CSV table of N, CA, C and O in Angstrom, one decimal:
chain,number,residue,atom,x,y,z
A,1,MET,N,64.5,49.0,134.5
A,1,MET,CA,65.4,50.0,135.1
A,1,MET,C,66.5,50.3,134.2
A,1,MET,O,67.1,49.4,133.5
A,2,SER,N,66.9,51.5,134.1
A,2,SER,CA,68.0,51.9,133.2
A,2,SER,C,69.0,52.9,134.0
A,2,SER,O,68.6,53.5,135.0
A,3,ALA,N,70.1,53.0,133.5
A,3,ALA,CA,71.1,53.9,134.1
A,3,ALA,C,71.6,54.9,132.9
A,3,ALA,O,71.7,54.5,131.8
A,4,THR,N,71.9,56.1,133.3
A,4,THR,CA,72.3,57.1,132.4
A,4,THR,C,73.6,57.7,132.9
A,4,THR,O,73.7,58.0,134.1
A,5,PHE,N,74.5,57.9,132.0
A,5,PHE,CA,75.8,58.6,132.3
A,5,PHE,C,76.3,59.3,131.1
A,5,PHE,O,76.0,59.1,130.0
A,6,ASP,N,77.3,60.2,131.3
A,6,ASP,CA,77.9,61.0,130.2
A,6,ASP,C,79.3,60.5,130.0
A,6,ASP,O,80.0,60.1,130.9
A,7,ILE,N,79.6,60.5,128.7
A,7,ILE,CA,81.0,60.2,128.2
A,7,ILE,C,81.6,61.6,127.8
A,7,ILE,O,81.0,62.2,126.9
A,8,ALA,N,82.8,61.9,128.3
A,8,ALA,CA,83.4,63.1,127.8
A,8,ALA,C,84.5,62.7,126.8
A,8,ALA,O,85.2,61.7,127.0
A,9,CYS,N,84.6,63.4,125.7
A,9,CYS,CA,85.7,63.1,124.7
A,9,CYS,C,86.2,64.5,124.2
A,9,CYS,O,85.7,65.5,124.6
A,10,SER,N,87.1,64.4,123.3
A,10,SER,CA,87.8,65.6,122.8
A,10,SER,C,86.8,66.6,122.0
A,10,SER,O,87.1,67.7,122.0
A,11,THR,N,85.7,66.0,121.5
A,11,THR,CA,84.8,66.9,120.8
A,11,THR,C,83.6,67.3,121.6
A,11,THR,O,82.7,67.9,121.1
A,12,GLY,N,83.5,66.9,122.8
A,12,GLY,CA,82.4,67.3,123.7
A,12,GLY,C,82.0,66.1,124.5
A,12,GLY,O,82.8,65.2,124.8
A,13,SER,N,80.7,66.0,124.9
A,13,SER,CA,80.3,64.9,125.7
A,13,SER,C,78.9,64.4,125.2
A,13,SER,O,78.2,65.1,124.4
A,14,TYR,N,78.6,63.2,125.5
A,14,TYR,CA,77.3,62.6,125.0
A,14,TYR,C,76.8,61.7,126.1
A,14,TYR,O,77.5,61.1,126.9
A,15,GLY,N,75.5,61.5,126.1
A,15,GLY,CA,74.8,60.7,127.1
A,15,GLY,C,74.7,59.3,126.6
A,15,GLY,O,74.6,59.0,125.5
A,16,VAL,N,74.8,58.4,127.6
A,16,VAL,CA,74.7,56.9,127.3
A,16,VAL,C,73.7,56.4,128.3
A,16,VAL,O,73.7,56.7,129.5
A,17,ARG,N,72.7,55.6,127.8
A,17,ARG,CA,71.7,54.9,128.6
A,17,ARG,C,71.9,53.4,128.4
A,17,ARG,O,72.0,52.9,127.3
A,18,ILE,N,71.8,52.7,129.5
A,18,ILE,CA,71.9,51.2,129.4
A,18,ILE,C,70.7,50.7,130.3
A,18,ILE,O,70.3,51.3,131.2
A,19,GLY,N,70.2,49.6,129.9
A,19,GLY,CA,69.1,48.9,130.7
A,19,GLY,C,68.4,47.9,129.9
A,19,GLY,O,68.5,47.8,128.7
A,20,ARG,N,67.5,47.2,130.6
A,20,ARG,CA,66.6,46.2,130.0
A,20,ARG,C,65.5,46.9,129.2
A,20,ARG,O,64.9,47.8,129.6
A,21,ASP,N,65.2,46.3,128.0
A,21,ASP,CA,64.2,46.8,127.1
A,21,ASP,C,64.4,48.3,126.6
A,21,ASP,O,63.4,48.9,126.2
A,22,ILE,N,65.6,48.7,126.8
A,22,ILE,CA,65.8,50.1,126.4
A,22,ILE,C,65.7,50.4,124.9
A,22,ILE,O,65.3,51.5,124.6
A,23,VAL,N,66.0,49.5,124.1
A,23,VAL,CA,65.9,49.8,122.6
A,23,VAL,C,64.4,49.9,122.3
A,23,VAL,O,64.1,50.9,121.6
A,24,THR,N,63.5,49.1,122.7
A,24,THR,CA,62.1,49.2,122.4
A,24,THR,C,61.6,50.5,123.0
A,24,THR,O,60.8,51.2,122.3
A,25,GLU,N,62.0,50.8,124.2
A,25,GLU,CA,61.5,52.1,124.9
A,25,GLU,C,62.0,53.3,124.0
A,25,GLU,O,61.3,54.3,123.8
A,26,THR,N,63.2,53.3,123.6
A,26,THR,CA,63.8,54.4,122.8
A,26,THR,C,63.1,54.5,121.4
A,26,THR,O,62.8,55.7,121.0
A,27,VAL,N,62.8,53.4,120.7
A,27,VAL,CA,62.1,53.5,119.5
A,27,VAL,C,60.7,54.1,119.7
A,27,VAL,O,60.2,54.9,118.9
A,28,ARG,N,60.0,53.7,120.8
A,28,ARG,CA,58.7,54.2,121.1
A,28,ARG,C,58.8,55.7,121.4
A,28,ARG,O,57.8,56.4,121.0
A,29,THR,N,59.8,56.1,122.1
A,29,THR,CA,59.9,57.5,122.5
A,29,THR,C,60.3,58.4,121.3
A,29,THR,O,59.9,59.6,121.2
A,30,TYR,N,61.2,57.9,120.4
A,30,TYR,CA,61.7,58.7,119.3
A,30,TYR,C,61.3,58.0,117.9
A,30,TYR,O,62.2,57.6,117.2
A,31,PRO,N,60.1,57.8,117.6
A,31,PRO,CA,59.7,57.1,116.3
A,31,PRO,C,60.2,57.7,115.0
A,31,PRO,O,60.4,57.0,114.0
A,32,GLU,N,60.5,59.0,115.1
A,32,GLU,CA,60.9,59.7,113.9
A,32,GLU,C,62.4,59.7,113.8
A,32,GLU,O,62.9,60.2,112.7
A,33,ALA,N,63.1,59.3,114.7
A,33,ALA,CA,64.6,59.3,114.7
A,33,ALA,C,65.2,58.4,113.6
A,33,ALA,O,64.5,57.5,113.1
A,34,LEU,N,66.4,58.6,113.3
A,34,LEU,CA,67.2,57.7,112.5
A,34,LEU,C,68.1,56.9,113.4
A,34,LEU,O,68.8,57.5,114.2
A,35,PHE,N,68.0,55.6,113.3
A,35,PHE,CA,68.7,54.7,114.2
A,35,PHE,C,69.9,54.1,113.4
A,35,PHE,O,69.7,53.5,112.4
A,36,ILE,N,71.0,54.5,114.0
A,36,ILE,CA,72.3,53.9,113.4
A,36,ILE,C,72.7,52.8,114.3
A,36,ILE,O,72.9,53.0,115.5
A,37,VAL,N,72.7,51.6,113.7
A,37,VAL,CA,72.7,50.4,114.5
A,37,VAL,C,73.9,49.4,114.1
A,37,VAL,O,74.0,49.2,112.9
A,38,ASP,N,74.6,48.9,115.1
A,38,ASP,CA,75.6,47.8,114.8
A,38,ASP,C,74.8,46.7,114.1
A,38,ASP,O,73.8,46.3,114.6
A,39,ASP,N,75.3,46.2,113.0
A,39,ASP,CA,74.6,45.2,112.3
A,39,ASP,C,74.3,43.9,113.1
A,39,ASP,O,73.4,43.2,112.8
A,40,LYS,N,75.1,43.7,114.1
A,40,LYS,CA,74.9,42.5,115.0
A,40,LYS,C,73.8,42.7,116.0
A,40,LYS,O,73.4,41.7,116.6
A,41,LEU,N,73.2,43.9,116.1
A,41,LEU,CA,72.1,44.2,117.0
A,41,LEU,C,70.8,44.5,116.3
A,41,LEU,O,69.8,44.9,116.9
A,42,LEU,N,70.8,44.3,115.0
A,42,LEU,CA,69.5,44.7,114.3
A,42,LEU,C,68.3,43.9,114.8
A,42,LEU,O,67.2,44.4,114.8
A,43,ASP,N,68.6,42.7,115.3
A,43,ASP,CA,67.4,41.9,115.8
A,43,ASP,C,66.9,42.4,117.0
A,43,ASP,O,65.8,42.0,117.5
A,44,ARG,N,67.5,43.4,117.6
A,44,ARG,CA,67.0,44.0,118.9
A,44,ARG,C,66.0,45.1,118.6
A,44,ARG,O,65.2,45.5,119.5
A,45,LEU,N,65.9,45.6,117.4
A,45,LEU,CA,65.0,46.7,117.0
A,45,LEU,C,63.6,46.0,116.9
A,45,LEU,O,63.4,45.0,116.4
A,46,PRO,N,62.6,46.7,117.4
A,46,PRO,CA,61.2,46.3,117.2
A,46,PRO,C,60.8,46.3,115.7
A,46,PRO,O,61.3,47.1,114.9
A,47,GLU,N,60.0,45.3,115.3
A,47,GLU,CA,59.6,45.2,113.9
A,47,GLU,C,58.9,46.5,113.5
A,47,GLU,O,58.2,47.1,114.3
A,48,GLY,N,59.2,47.0,112.3
A,48,GLY,CA,58.6,48.2,111.9
A,48,GLY,C,59.3,49.5,112.2
A,48,GLY,O,58.8,50.6,111.9
A,49,THR,N,60.5,49.4,112.8
A,49,THR,CA,61.3,50.6,113.1
A,49,THR,C,61.5,51.3,111.7
A,49,THR,O,62.0,50.7,110.8
A,50,ALA,N,61.2,52.5,111.6
A,50,ALA,CA,61.1,53.2,110.3
A,50,ALA,C,62.5,53.4,109.6
A,50,ALA,O,62.7,53.0,108.5
A,51,ARG,N,63.4,54.1,110.3
A,51,ARG,CA,64.6,54.6,109.6
A,51,ARG,C,65.8,53.9,110.3
A,51,ARG,O,66.1,54.3,111.4
A,52,VAL,N,66.4,53.0,109.6
A,52,VAL,CA,67.5,52.3,110.2
A,52,VAL,C,68.7,52.3,109.2
A,52,VAL,O,68.6,51.9,108.1
A,53,LEU,N,69.9,52.6,109.8
A,53,LEU,CA,71.1,52.5,109.0
A,53,LEU,C,72.0,51.5,109.8
A,53,LEU,O,72.4,51.7,110.8
A,54,ALA,N,72.1,50.3,109.2
A,54,ALA,CA,73.0,49.3,109.8
A,54,ALA,C,74.4,49.5,109.3
A,54,ALA,O,74.7,49.8,108.2
A,55,VAL,N,75.3,49.4,110.4
A,55,VAL,CA,76.7,49.6,110.2
A,55,VAL,C,77.5,48.3,110.6
A,55,VAL,O,77.3,47.8,111.7
A,56,GLU,N,78.2,47.8,109.7
A,56,GLU,CA,79.1,46.6,110.0
A,56,GLU,C,80.0,47.0,111.1
A,56,GLU,O,80.8,47.9,111.0
A,57,ALA,N,80.1,46.1,112.1
A,57,ALA,CA,81.0,46.2,113.2
A,57,ALA,C,82.4,45.7,112.8
A,57,ALA,O,82.8,44.6,113.0
A,58,ALA,N,83.2,46.6,112.1
A,58,ALA,CA,84.5,46.2,111.6
A,58,ALA,C,85.4,47.4,111.6
A,58,ALA,O,84.9,48.5,111.4
A,59,GLU,N,86.7,47.2,111.6
A,59,GLU,CA,87.6,48.3,111.6
A,59,GLU,C,87.6,49.0,110.3
A,59,GLU,O,87.8,50.3,110.3
A,60,THR,N,87.2,48.4,109.2
A,60,THR,CA,87.1,49.1,107.9
A,60,THR,C,86.0,50.1,107.9
A,60,THR,O,86.0,51.0,107.0
A,61,THR,N,85.1,50.0,108.7
A,61,THR,CA,83.9,50.9,108.8
A,61,THR,C,84.4,52.3,109.4
A,61,THR,O,83.8,53.3,109.1
A,62,LYS,N,85.5,52.2,110.2
A,62,LYS,CA,85.9,53.4,110.8
A,62,LYS,C,86.9,54.2,110.0
A,62,LYS,O,87.8,54.9,110.6
A,63,THR,N,86.8,54.2,108.7
A,63,THR,CA,87.7,55.0,107.8
A,63,THR,C,87.0,56.1,107.2
A,63,THR,O,85.8,56.2,107.0
A,64,LEU,N,87.8,57.1,106.8
A,64,LEU,CA,87.2,58.3,106.1
A,64,LEU,C,86.6,57.8,104.7
A,64,LEU,O,85.6,58.4,104.3
A,65,GLU,N,87.3,56.8,104.2
A,65,GLU,CA,86.8,56.3,102.8
A,65,GLU,C,85.4,55.7,103.0
A,65,GLU,O,84.6,55.7,102.0
A,66,ALA,N,85.0,55.2,104.1
A,66,ALA,CA,83.7,54.6,104.3
A,66,ALA,C,82.6,55.6,104.6
A,66,ALA,O,81.4,55.3,104.3
A,67,MET,N,82.9,56.8,105.0
A,67,MET,CA,81.9,57.8,105.4
A,67,MET,C,81.0,58.3,104.3
A,67,MET,O,79.8,58.4,104.5
A,68,PRO,N,81.5,58.5,103.1
A,68,PRO,CA,80.5,58.9,102.0
A,68,PRO,C,79.3,57.9,101.8
A,68,PRO,O,78.2,58.4,101.6
A,69,THR,N,79.6,56.7,101.9
A,69,THR,CA,78.5,55.7,101.8
A,69,THR,C,77.5,55.9,102.9
A,69,THR,O,76.3,55.8,102.6
A,70,TYR,N,78.0,56.0,104.2
A,70,TYR,CA,77.0,56.2,105.2
A,70,TYR,C,76.3,57.5,105.2
A,70,TYR,O,75.1,57.6,105.5
A,71,ILE,N,77.0,58.6,104.8
A,71,ILE,CA,76.4,59.9,104.7
A,71,ILE,C,75.3,59.8,103.6
A,71,ILE,O,74.2,60.3,103.8
A,72,GLY,N,75.6,59.2,102.5
A,72,GLY,CA,74.6,59.0,101.4
A,72,GLY,C,73.4,58.3,101.8
A,72,GLY,O,72.3,58.7,101.5
A,73,ARG,N,73.6,57.2,102.6
A,73,ARG,CA,72.5,56.4,103.1
A,73,ARG,C,71.6,57.2,104.0
A,73,ARG,O,70.4,57.1,104.0
A,74,MET,N,72.3,58.0,104.9
A,74,MET,CA,71.5,58.8,105.8
A,74,MET,C,70.6,59.8,105.1
A,74,MET,O,69.5,60.0,105.4
A,75,ARG,N,71.2,60.4,104.0
A,75,ARG,CA,70.4,61.3,103.1
A,75,ARG,C,69.3,60.6,102.5
A,75,ARG,O,68.2,61.1,102.4
A,76,GLU,N,69.5,59.4,102.0
A,76,GLU,CA,68.4,58.6,101.4
A,76,GLU,C,67.3,58.3,102.4
A,76,GLU,O,66.1,58.2,102.0
A,77,LEU,N,67.7,58.2,103.7
A,77,LEU,CA,66.7,58.0,104.7
A,77,LEU,C,66.0,59.2,105.3
A,77,LEU,O,65.3,59.2,106.2
A,78,GLY,N,66.4,60.4,104.5
A,78,GLY,CA,65.7,61.7,104.9
A,78,GLY,C,66.3,62.5,106.0
A,78,GLY,O,65.7,63.4,106.5
A,79,ALA,N,67.6,62.1,106.4
A,79,ALA,CA,68.2,62.8,107.5
A,79,ALA,C,68.6,64.2,107.1
A,79,ALA,O,69.0,64.5,105.9
A,80,ASN,N,68.5,65.1,107.9
A,80,ASN,CA,68.9,66.5,107.8
A,80,ASN,C,69.4,67.1,109.1
A,80,ASN,O,69.5,66.3,110.1
A,81,ARG,N,69.7,68.3,109.1
A,81,ARG,CA,70.3,68.9,110.4
A,81,ARG,C,69.4,68.8,111.6
A,81,ARG,O,69.8,69.0,112.7
A,82,ASP,N,68.1,68.6,111.4
A,82,ASP,CA,67.1,68.5,112.5
A,82,ASP,C,66.8,67.1,112.9
A,82,ASP,O,66.0,66.9,113.8
A,83,THR,N,67.4,66.1,112.2
A,83,THR,CA,67.1,64.7,112.5
A,83,THR,C,67.7,64.3,113.8
A,83,THR,O,68.9,64.6,114.1
A,84,HIS,N,66.9,63.6,114.6
A,84,HIS,CA,67.4,63.1,115.9
A,84,HIS,C,68.1,61.7,115.5
A,84,HIS,O,67.4,60.9,115.0
A,85,LEU,N,69.3,61.6,115.9
A,85,LEU,CA,70.0,60.3,115.7
A,85,LEU,C,70.1,59.6,117.0
A,85,LEU,O,70.4,60.1,118.1
A,86,VAL,N,69.8,58.2,116.9
A,86,VAL,CA,69.9,57.3,118.0
A,86,VAL,C,70.9,56.2,117.6
A,86,VAL,O,70.7,55.6,116.5
A,87,VAL,N,72.0,56.1,118.3
A,87,VAL,CA,73.1,55.2,117.9
A,87,VAL,C,73.0,54.0,118.9
A,87,VAL,O,73.0,54.2,120.1
A,88,ILE,N,72.9,52.8,118.4
A,88,ILE,CA,72.9,51.5,119.2
A,88,ILE,C,74.0,50.7,118.8
A,88,ILE,O,74.1,50.2,117.7
A,89,GLY,N,74.9,50.5,119.8
A,89,GLY,CA,76.1,49.6,119.6
A,89,GLY,C,77.2,50.0,120.4
A,89,GLY,O,77.1,50.9,121.3
A,90,GLY,N,78.3,49.4,120.2
A,90,GLY,CA,79.5,49.6,121.0
A,90,GLY,C,80.6,50.2,120.2
A,90,GLY,O,80.4,51.1,119.3
A,91,GLY,N,81.9,49.7,120.4
A,91,GLY,CA,83.0,50.2,119.8
A,91,GLY,C,83.0,50.9,118.5
A,91,GLY,O,83.2,52.1,118.4
A,92,THR,N,82.8,50.1,117.4
A,92,THR,CA,82.8,50.7,116.1
A,92,THR,C,81.7,51.8,115.9
A,92,THR,O,82.1,52.9,115.3
A,93,ILE,N,80.6,51.6,116.4
A,93,ILE,CA,79.5,52.6,116.3
A,93,ILE,C,79.9,53.9,117.0
A,93,ILE,O,79.6,55.0,116.5
A,94,GLN,N,80.4,53.8,118.2
A,94,GLN,CA,80.7,55.0,119.0
A,94,GLN,C,82.0,55.6,118.5
A,94,GLN,O,82.1,56.8,118.7
A,95,ASP,N,82.9,54.9,117.9
A,95,ASP,CA,84.1,55.5,117.4
A,95,ASP,C,83.8,56.5,116.3
A,95,ASP,O,84.3,57.4,116.0
């Protein structure tokens, strides 16, 4: 069972889903997606998840100086404007 709700912020809103086995279900539903994942949650991804960008859960990650590294990694993983992004994590990842 899962629950879905929307978060409203200054740049728009986005949906959030929570529930048991939701990571496995999401990987199965969106196998072509790029998964941006809190590095402390990597063990939750099913083995063989194709495109994963691990992000350290730290305040230093949330700086403009850190972004070129992550954008470059996304490009290396084949991300483009049509890529479906799935973000797994809390504070640092959602900020």
